Coordinates of C-alpha atoms and ligand atoms in Angstrom, one line a residue:
X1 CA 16.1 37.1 20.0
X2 CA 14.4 33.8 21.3
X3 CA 10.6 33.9 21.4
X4 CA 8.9 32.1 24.4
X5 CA 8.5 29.0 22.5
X6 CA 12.1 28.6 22.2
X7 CA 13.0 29.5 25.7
X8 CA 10.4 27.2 27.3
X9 CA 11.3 24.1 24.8
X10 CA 15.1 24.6 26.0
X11 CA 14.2 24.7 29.5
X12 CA 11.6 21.4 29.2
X13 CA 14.9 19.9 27.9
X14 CA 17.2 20.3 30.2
X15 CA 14.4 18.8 32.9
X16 CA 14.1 15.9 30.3
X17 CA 10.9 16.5 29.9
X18 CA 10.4 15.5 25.9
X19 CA 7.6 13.9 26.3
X20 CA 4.3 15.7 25.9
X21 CA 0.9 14.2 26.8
X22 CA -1.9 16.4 25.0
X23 CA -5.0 16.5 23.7
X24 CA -4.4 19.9 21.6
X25 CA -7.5 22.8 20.8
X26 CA -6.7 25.6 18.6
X27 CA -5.6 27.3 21.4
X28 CA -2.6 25.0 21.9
X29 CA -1.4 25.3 18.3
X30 CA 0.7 28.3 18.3
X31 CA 2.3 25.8 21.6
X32 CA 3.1 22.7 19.1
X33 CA 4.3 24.8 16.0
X34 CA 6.9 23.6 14.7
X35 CA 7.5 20.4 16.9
X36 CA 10.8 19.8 17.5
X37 CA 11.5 16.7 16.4
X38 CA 14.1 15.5 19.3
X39 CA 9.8 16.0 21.2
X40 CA 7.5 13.4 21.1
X41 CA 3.9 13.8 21.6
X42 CA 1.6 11.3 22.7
X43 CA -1.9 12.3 22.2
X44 CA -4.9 11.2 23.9
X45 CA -9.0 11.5 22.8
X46 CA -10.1 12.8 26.6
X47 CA -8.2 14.7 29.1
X48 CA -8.8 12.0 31.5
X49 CA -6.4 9.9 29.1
X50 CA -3.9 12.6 28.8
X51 CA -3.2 13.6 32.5
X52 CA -3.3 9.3 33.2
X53 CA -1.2 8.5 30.9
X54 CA 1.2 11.4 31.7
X55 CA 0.8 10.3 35.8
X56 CA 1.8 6.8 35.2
X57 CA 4.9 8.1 33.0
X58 CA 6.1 10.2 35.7
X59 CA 5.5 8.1 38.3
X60 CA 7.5 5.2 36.6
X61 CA 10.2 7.1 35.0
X62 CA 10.7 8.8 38.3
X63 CA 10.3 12.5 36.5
X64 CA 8.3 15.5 35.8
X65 CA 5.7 15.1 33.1
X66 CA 4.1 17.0 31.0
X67 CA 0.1 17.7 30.1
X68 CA -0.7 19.7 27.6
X69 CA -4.9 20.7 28.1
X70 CA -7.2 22.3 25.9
X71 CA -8.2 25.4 28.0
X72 CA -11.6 25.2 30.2
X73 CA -12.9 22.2 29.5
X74 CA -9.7 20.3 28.7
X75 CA -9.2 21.3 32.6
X76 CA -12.7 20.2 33.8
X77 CA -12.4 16.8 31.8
X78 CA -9.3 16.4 33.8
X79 CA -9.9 17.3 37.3
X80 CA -10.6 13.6 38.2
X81 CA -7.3 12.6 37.3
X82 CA -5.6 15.6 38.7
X83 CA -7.3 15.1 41.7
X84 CA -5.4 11.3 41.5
X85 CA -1.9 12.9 40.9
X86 CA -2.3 15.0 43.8
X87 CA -3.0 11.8 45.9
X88 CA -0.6 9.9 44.2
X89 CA 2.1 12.8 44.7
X90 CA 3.1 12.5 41.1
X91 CA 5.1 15.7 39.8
X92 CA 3.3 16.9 36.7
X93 CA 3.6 20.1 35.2
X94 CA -0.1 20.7 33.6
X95 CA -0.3 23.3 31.3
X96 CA -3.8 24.6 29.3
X97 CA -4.0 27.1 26.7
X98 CA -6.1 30.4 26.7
X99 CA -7.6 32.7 24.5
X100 CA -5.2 35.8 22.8
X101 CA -4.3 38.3 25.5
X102 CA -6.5 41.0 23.8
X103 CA -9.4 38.5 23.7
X104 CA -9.2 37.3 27.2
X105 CA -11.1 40.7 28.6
X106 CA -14.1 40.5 26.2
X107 CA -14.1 37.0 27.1
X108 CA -13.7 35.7 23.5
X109 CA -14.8 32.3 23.1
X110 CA -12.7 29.5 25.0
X111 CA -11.5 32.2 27.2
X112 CA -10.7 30.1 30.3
X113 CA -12.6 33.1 33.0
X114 CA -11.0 32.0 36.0
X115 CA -8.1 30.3 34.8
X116 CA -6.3 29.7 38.1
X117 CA -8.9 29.2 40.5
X118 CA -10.5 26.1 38.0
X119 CA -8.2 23.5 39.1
X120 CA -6.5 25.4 42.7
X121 CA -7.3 23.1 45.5
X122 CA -6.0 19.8 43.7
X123 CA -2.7 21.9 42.7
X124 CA 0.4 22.9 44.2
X125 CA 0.2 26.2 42.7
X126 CA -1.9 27.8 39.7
X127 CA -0.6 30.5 37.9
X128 CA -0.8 32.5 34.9
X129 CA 2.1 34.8 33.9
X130 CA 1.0 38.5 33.8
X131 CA 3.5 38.8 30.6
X132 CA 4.0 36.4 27.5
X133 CA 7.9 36.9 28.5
X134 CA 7.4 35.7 31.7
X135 CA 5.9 32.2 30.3
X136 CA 9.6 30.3 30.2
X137 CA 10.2 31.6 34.1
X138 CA 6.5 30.6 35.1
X139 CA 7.0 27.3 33.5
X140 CA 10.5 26.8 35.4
X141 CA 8.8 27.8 38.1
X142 CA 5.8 24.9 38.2
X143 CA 7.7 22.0 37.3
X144 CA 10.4 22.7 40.1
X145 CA 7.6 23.1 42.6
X146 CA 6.2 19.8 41.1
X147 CA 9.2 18.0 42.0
X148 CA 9.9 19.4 45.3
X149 CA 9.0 17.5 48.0
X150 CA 5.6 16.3 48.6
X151 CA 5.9 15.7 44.8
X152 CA 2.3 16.8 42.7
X153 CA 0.7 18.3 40.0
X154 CA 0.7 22.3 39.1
X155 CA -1.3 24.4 36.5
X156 CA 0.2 26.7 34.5
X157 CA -2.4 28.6 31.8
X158 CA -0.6 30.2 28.6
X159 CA -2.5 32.3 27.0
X160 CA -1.9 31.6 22.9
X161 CA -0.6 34.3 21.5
X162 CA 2.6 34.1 24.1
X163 CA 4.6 31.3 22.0
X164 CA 5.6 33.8 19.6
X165 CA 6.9 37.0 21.7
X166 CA 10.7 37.5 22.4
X167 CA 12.0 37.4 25.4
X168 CA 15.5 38.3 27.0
X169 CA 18.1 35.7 25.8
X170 CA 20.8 36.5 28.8
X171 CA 17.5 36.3 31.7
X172 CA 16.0 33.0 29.6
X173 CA 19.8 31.3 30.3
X174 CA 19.7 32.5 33.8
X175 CA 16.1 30.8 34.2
X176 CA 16.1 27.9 32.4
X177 CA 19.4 26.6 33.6
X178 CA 18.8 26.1 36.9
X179 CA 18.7 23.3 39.5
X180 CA 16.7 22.8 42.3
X181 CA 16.4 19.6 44.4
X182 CA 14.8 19.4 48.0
X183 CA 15.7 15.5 49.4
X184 CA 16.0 17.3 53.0
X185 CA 17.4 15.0 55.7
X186 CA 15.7 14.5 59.1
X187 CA 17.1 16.1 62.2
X188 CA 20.0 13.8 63.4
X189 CA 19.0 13.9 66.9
X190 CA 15.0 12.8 65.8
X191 CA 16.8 9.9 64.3
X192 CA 19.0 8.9 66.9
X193 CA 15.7 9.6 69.8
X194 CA 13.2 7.0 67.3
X195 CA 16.8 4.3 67.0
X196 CA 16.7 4.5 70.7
X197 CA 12.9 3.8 70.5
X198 CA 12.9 1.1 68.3
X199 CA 15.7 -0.6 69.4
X200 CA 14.2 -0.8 73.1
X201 CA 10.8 -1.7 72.1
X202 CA 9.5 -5.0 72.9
X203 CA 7.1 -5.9 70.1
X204 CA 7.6 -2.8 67.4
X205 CA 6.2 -3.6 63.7
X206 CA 7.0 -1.5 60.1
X207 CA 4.0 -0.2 58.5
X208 CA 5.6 0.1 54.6
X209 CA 4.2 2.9 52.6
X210 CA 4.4 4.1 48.7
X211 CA 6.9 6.7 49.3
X212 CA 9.4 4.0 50.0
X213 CA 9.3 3.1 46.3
X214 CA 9.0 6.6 45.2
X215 CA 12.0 7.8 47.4
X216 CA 14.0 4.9 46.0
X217 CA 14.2 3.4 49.9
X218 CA 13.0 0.1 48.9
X219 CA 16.8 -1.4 50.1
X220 CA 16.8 0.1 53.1
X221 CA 13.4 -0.6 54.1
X222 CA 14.2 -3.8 53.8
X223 CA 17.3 -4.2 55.6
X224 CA 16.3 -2.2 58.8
X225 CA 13.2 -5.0 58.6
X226 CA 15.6 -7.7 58.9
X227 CA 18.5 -5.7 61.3
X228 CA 15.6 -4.9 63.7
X229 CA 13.5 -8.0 63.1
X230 CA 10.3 -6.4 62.1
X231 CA 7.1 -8.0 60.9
X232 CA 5.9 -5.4 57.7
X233 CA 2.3 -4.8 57.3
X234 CA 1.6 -2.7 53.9
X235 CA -0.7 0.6 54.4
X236 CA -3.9 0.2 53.5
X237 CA -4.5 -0.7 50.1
X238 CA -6.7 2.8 49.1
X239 CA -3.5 4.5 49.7
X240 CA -1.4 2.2 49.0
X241 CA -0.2 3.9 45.3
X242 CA 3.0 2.1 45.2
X243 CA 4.7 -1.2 47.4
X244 CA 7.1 0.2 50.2
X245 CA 8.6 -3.7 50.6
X246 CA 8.2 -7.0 48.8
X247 CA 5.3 -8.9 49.2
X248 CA 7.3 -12.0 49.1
X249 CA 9.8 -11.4 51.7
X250 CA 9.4 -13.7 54.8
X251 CA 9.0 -10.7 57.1
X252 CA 5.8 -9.8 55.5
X253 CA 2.6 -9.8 56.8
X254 CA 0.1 -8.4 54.5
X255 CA -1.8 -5.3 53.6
X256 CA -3.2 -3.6 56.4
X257 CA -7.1 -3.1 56.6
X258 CA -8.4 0.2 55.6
X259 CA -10.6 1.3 58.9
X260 CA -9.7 2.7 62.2
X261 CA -11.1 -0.2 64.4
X262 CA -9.9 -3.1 62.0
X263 CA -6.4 -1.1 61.9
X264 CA -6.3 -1.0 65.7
X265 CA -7.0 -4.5 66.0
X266 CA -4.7 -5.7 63.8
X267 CA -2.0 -4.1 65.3
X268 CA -2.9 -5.3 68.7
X269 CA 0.2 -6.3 70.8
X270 CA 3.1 -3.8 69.3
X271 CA 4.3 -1.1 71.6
X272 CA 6.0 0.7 68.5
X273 CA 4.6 1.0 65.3
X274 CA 7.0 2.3 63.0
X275 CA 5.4 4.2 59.6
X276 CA 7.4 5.2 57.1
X277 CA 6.0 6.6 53.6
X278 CA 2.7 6.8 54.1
X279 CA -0.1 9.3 55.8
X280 CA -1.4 7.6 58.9
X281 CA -3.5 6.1 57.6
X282 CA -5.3 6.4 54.2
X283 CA -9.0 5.1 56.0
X284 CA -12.2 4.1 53.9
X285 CA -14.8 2.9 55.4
X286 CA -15.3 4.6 58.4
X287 CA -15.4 1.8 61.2
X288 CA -14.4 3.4 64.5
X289 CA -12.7 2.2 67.1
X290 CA -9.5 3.0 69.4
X291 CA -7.0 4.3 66.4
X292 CA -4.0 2.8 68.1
X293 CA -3.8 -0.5 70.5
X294 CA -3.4 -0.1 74.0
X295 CA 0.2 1.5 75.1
X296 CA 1.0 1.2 71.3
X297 CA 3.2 4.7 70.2
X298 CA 3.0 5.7 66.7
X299 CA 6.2 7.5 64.4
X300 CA 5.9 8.3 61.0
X301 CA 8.3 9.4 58.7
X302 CA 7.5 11.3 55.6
X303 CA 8.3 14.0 53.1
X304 CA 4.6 15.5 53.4
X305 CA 4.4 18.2 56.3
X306 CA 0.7 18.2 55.2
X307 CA 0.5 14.1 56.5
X308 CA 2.7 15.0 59.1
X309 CA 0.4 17.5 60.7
X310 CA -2.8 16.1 59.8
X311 CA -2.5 12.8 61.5
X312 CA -4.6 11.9 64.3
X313 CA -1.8 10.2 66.3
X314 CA 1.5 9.4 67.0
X315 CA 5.0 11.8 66.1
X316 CA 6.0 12.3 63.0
X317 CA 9.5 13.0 61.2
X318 CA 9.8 15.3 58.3
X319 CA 12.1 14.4 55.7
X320 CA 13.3 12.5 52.7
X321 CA 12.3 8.7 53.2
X322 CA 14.9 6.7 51.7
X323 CA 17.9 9.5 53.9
X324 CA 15.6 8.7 56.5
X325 CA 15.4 4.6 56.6
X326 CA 19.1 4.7 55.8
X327 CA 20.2 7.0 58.9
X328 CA 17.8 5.1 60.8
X329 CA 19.4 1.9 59.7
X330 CA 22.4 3.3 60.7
X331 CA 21.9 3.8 64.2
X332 CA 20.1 0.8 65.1
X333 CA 22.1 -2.0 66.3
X334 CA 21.2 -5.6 64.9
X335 CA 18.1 -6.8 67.0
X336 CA 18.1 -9.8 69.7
X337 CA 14.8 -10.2 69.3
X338 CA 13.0 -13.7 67.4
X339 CA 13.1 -13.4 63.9
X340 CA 9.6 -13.3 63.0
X341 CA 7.7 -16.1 61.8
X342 CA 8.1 -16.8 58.1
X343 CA 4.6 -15.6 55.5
X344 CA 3.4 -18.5 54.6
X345 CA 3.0 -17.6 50.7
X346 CA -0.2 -17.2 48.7
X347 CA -3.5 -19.7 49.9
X348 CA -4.6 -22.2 47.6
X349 CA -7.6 -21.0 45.6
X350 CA -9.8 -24.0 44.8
X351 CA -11.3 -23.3 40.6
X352 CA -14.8 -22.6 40.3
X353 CA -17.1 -22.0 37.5
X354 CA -17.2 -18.8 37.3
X355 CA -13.9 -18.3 38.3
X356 CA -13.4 -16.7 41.3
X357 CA -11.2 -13.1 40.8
X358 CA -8.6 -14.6 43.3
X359 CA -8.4 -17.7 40.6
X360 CA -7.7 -15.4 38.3
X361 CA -5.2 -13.3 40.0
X362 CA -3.6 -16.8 40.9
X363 CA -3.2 -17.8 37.3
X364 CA -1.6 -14.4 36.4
X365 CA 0.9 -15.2 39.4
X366 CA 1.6 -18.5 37.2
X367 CA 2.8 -16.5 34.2
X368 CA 3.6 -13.5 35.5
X369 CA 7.1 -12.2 34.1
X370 CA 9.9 -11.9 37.1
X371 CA 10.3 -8.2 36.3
X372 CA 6.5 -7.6 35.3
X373 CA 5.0 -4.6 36.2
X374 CA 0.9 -4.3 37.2
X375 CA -1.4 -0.7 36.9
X376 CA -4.4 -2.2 39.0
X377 CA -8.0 -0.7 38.7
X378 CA -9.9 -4.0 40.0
X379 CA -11.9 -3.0 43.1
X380 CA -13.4 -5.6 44.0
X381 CA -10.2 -7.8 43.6
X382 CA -7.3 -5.5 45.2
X383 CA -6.7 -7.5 48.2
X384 CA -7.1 -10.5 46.2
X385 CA -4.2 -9.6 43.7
X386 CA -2.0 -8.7 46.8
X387 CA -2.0 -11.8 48.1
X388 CA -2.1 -13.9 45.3
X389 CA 0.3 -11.8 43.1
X390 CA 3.0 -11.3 46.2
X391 CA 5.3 -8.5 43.8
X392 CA 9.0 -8.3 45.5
X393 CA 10.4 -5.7 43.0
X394 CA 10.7 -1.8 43.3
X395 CA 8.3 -0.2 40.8
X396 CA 6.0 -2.9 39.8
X397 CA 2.8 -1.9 41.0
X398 CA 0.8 1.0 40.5
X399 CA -2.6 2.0 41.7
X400 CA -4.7 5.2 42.2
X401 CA -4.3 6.5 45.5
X402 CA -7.1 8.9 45.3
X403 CA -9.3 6.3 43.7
X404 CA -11.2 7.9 41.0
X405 CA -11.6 5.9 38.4
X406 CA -10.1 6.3 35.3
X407 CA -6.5 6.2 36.1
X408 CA -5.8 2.3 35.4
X409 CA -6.1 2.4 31.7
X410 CA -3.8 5.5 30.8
X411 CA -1.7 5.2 33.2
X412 CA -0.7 1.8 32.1
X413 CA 0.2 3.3 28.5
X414 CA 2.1 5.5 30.5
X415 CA 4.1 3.3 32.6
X416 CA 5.0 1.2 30.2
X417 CA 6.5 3.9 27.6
X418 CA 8.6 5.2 30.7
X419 CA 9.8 1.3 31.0
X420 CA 9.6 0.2 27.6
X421 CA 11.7 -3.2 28.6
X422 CA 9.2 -4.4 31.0
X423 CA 6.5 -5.9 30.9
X424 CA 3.2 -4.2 32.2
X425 CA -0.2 -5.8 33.1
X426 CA -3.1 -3.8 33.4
X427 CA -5.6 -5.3 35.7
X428 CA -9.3 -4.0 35.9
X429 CA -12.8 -4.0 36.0
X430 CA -15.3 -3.6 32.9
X431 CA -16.8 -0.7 34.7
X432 CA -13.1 1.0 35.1
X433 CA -12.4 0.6 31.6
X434 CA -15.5 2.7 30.9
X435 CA -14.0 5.9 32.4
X436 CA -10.9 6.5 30.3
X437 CA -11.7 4.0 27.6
X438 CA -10.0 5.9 24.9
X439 CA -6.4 5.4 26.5
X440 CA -6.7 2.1 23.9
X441 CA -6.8 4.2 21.5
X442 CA -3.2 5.8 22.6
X443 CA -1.9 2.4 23.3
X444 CA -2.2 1.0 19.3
X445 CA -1.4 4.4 18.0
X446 CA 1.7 4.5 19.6
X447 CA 2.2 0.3 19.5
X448 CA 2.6 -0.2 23.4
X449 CA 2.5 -3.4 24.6
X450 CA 0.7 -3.5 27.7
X451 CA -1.4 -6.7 28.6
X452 CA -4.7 -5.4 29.7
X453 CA -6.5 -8.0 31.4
X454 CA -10.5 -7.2 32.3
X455 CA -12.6 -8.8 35.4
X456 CA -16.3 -9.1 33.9
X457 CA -18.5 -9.7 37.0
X458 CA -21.3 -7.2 35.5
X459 CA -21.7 -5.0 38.5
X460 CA -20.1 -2.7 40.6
X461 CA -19.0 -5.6 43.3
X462 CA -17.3 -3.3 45.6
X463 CA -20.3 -1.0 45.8
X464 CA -22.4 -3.7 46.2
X465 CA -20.1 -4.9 49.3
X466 CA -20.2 -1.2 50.4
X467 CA -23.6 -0.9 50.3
X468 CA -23.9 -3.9 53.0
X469 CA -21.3 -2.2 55.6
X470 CA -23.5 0.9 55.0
X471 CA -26.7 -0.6 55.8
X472 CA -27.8 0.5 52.4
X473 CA -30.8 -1.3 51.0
X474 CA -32.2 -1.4 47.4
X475 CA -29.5 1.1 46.0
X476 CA -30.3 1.4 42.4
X477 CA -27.6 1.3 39.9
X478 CA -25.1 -1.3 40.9
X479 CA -25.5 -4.0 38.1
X480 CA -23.3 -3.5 34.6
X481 CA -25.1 -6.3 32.2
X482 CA -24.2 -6.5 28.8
X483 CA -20.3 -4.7 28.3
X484 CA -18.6 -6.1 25.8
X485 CA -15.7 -4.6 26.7
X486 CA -13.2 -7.2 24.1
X487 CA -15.2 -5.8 21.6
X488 CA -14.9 -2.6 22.4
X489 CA -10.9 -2.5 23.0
X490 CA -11.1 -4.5 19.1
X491 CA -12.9 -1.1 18.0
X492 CA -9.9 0.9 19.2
X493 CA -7.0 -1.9 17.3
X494 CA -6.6 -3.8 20.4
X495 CA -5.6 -7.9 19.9
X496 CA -8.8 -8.6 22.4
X497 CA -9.9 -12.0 23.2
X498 CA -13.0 -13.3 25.6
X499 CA -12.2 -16.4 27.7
X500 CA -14.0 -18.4 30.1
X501 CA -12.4 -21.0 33.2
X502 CA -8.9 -21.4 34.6
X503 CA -6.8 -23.3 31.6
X504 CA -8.2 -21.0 28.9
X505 CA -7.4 -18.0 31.1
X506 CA -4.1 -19.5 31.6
X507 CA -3.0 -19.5 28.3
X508 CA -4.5 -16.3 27.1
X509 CA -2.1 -14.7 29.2
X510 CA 0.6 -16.4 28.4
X511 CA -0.1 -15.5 24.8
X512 CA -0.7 -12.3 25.0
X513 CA 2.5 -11.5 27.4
X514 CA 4.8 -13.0 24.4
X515 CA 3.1 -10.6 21.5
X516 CA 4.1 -7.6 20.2
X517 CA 1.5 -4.3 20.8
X518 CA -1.4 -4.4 23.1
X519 CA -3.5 -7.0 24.0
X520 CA -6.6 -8.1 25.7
X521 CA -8.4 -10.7 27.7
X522 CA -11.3 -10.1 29.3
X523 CA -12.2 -13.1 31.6
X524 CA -15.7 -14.0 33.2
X525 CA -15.8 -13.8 37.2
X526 CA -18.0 -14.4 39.9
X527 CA -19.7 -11.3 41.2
X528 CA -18.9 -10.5 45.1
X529 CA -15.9 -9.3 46.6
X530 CA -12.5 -11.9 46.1
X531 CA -10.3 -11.3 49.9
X532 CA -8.1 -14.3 49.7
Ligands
TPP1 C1 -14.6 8.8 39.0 C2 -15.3 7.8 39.9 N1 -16.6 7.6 39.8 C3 -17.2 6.7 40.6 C4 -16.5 6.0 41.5 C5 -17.2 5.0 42.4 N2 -16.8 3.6 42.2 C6 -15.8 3.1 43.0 S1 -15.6 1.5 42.6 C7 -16.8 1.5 41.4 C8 -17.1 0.3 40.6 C9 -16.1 -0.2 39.7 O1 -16.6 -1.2 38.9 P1 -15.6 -2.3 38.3 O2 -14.5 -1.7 37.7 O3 -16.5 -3.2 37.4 O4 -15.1 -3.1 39.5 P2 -15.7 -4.1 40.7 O5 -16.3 -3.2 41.8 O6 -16.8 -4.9 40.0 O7 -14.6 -4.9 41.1 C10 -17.4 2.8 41.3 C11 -18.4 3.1 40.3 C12 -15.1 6.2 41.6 N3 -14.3 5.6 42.4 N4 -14.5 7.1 40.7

């Protein structure tokens, strides 16, 4: 008879889901006997580093990944980056081990207590099967639920002594064999009511979201842009995981601002603002104001009922994106409204000593490969790198959604293994590399070539600039003097390199995007805040 481990490696293969992110304890041996060797594992030092690394994969391989913890505190070392998955929608099945069955009463050390409640509200579902034979069906059972619409992460605890019982061979084919896919299409008649809207409104506008790119709606989004004539504002940029339309494309306007009064105000003038991909809206700071212009009227589309119902304003339309945009383009005639006015590209950033982080960004955009791909964990210099960088390309720009930090470094190993022929930079701050550090470690052991390239302004700038639209005076702990953070990436293998002013910084980059394995510059900015 098959024993559980069988079972459950059969059924992670027919997902496609041979890649295992872990960080293994002795109770996730008896899980990783015997590896099969069509598996491959990818370890990493810190939990933080396993579930980032694993979020990034899924996200750019557009599957299910898996996370292997070390029981409790494997969990508790990873709730920040669970908590990003869950923002970022990213299906992850995340399993942890547990103490022996027998043990798990007296409480035997590493027993996890309260297995399923430890990581509940940032999960789907949390689960642990009542029977070792149940673990195959349980695991079926999380990583469809991860990948059904809104996509996330699930928990799964397996206690360690379940790998090795038998279970039913004829139920294990029934289980593991299945398929389940949820791309639900809208209501036709909501679609046809919002073409009727859109196509009668005088002055409507397309707020682009990152479940365009995850839905694989990036085509469409684009051509109902252009069929109805719509300027594109991005969603603002703390929830703005992914690009929902290129940042190059003349219809283009930017990324919207991430408060309620700014929001409002930019929007002033539209009668229809069209959102599609995105809650409404991912806010921080609070600056209040009227959420909508005056006689504006608000419809979003999404696959999250949970965005749907929470939002403040406006209708909403639950289903799959891309279906969506694609019916919608379908029964929209082409626009007779004025084209609108063409983006006039990125400003001109004079060089200064030290560089501004929007000089910086600027030279990247000079060598930045056609189909390169950026993981961004820069604070301070988000909006900058929008605007200077201008990506046009599905799937070439990642970014924490829930922002906890920690995500940029991992998840840039993990992004590029899922798109080995692309090139990925990973832009951040020296005090973002702190919090998963050890993904450099991952990225020499298993030779991938990501560019990393580090903004050293020594200080938390976008505190700092949070502290002023606070009102916060003499707030302690704000200034990072000292990191080394080149030297520190050299400790873990890394090709690192420091470099001061433009030209040097220019050609860095352009070094280290032709070498083999990863590599690192770390650059010298101005402190502040870079907008332009
Ligand atoms: C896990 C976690 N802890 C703390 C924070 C709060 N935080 C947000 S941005 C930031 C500073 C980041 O510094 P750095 O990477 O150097 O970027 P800069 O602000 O200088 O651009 C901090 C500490 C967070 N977002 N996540």
């Amino acid at each position: 008879m098959p024993t559980v481990r069988d079972a459950s490696f059969d059924f992670f293969r027919t997902q496609g889901m041979t890649t295992i992110f872990g960080n293994p304890g002795s109770t996730e041996l008896p899980m990783l006997a015997d590896f099969p060797g069509d598996f491959r594992f990818v370890l990493g030092l810190h939990e933080a580093v396993v579930v980032g690394m694993a979020d990034g994969f899924a996200q750019a391989s557009g599957r299910t990944a898996l996370a292997n913890l070390h029981t409790a505190p494997g969990v508790g070392n990873a709730m920040g980056a669970i908590f990003n998955a869950q923002a970022n929608h990213t299906p992850l099945l995340v399993t942890a081990g547990q103490q022996t069955r027998a043990q798990m009463t007296l409480q035997a050390n590493l027993t996890n207590r309260d297995a399923i409640r430890m990581p509940h509200p940032l999960v789907k579902w949390s689960y642990e099967p009542p029977r070792a034979q149940d673990v195959p069906l349980a695991l079926a059972h999380g990583a469809h639920l991860a990948s059904l619409p809104p996509q996330g992460p699930v928990f799964v605890s397996l206690p360690m002594d379940d790998w090795y019982a038998e279970v039913d061979e004829g139920d294990t084919r029934e289980a593991i064999g299945r398929t389940v896919t949820g791309r639900a299409v809208a209501d036709p008649e909501a679609v046809k009511g919002l073409a009727k809207r859109l196509d009668a409104a005088a002055n409507p506008v397309f707020i682009a979201g990152p479940d365009i790119d995850a839905s694989g709606g990036w085509d469409a989004a684009v051509a109902l842009a252009e069929r109805q004539r719509l300027p594109v504002w991005a969603t603002p940029a703390p929830g703005g995981g992914k690009l929902g339309f290129p940042e190059g494309h003349p219809n283009f306007r930017g990324v919207l601002p991430p408060a309620i009064g700014p929001v409002g105000q930019t929007l002033e003038g539209h009668d229809l603002i069209l959102v599609a991909g995105s809650s409404v809206f991912p806010y921080y700071p609070y600056i209040p104001g009227p959420l909508l212009p005056e006689g504006a009227k608000l419809v979003a589309i999404t696959s999250d009922p949970d965005e749907a119902a929470r939002a403040p304003m406006g209708d909403a339309i639950v289903a799959d994106v891309k279906l969506t945009l694609e019916a919608l383009l379908e029964a929209v005639p082409e626009s007779l409204r004025p084209v609108p006015e063409p983006n006039p590209g990125p400003s001109e950033i004079p060089a200064e000593d030290p560089l501004n982080s929007s000089t910086v960004h600027s030279a990247l955009g000079e060598v930045f490969p056609e189909d390169g791909i950026v993981v961004l964990e820069s604070p301070s210099s988000t909006l900058a790198l929008r605007n200077q960088l201008r990506l046009s390309r599905p799937g070439s720009y990642y970014f924490s959604a829930g922002g906890g930090l920690g995500f940029g470094l991992p998840a840039a190993v993990g992004v590029q293994l899922a798109q080995p022929d692309r090139p990925v930079v990973c832009v951040i701050g020296e005090g973002s590399v702190q919090y998963a550090v050890s993904a450099f470690w991952s990225a020499v052991a298993y030779d991938v070539p990501v560019t990393f390239l580090v903004l050293r302004n020594s200080e938390y700038a976008i505190l700092k600039w949070f502290a002023e639209v606070e009102a916060v005076q003499g707030a302690p702990g704000l200034d990072l003097p000292a990191l080394d953070v080149a030297a520190v990436a050299a400790g873990y293998g890394v090709a690192a390199q420091r470099v001061d002013g433009r030209d040097a910084l220019h050609q860095a980059l352009t070094d280290a995007l032709a070498a083999d394995g990863p590599q690192l510059v770390e650059v010298k900015v101005a402190p502040g805040m870079a907008l332009a």
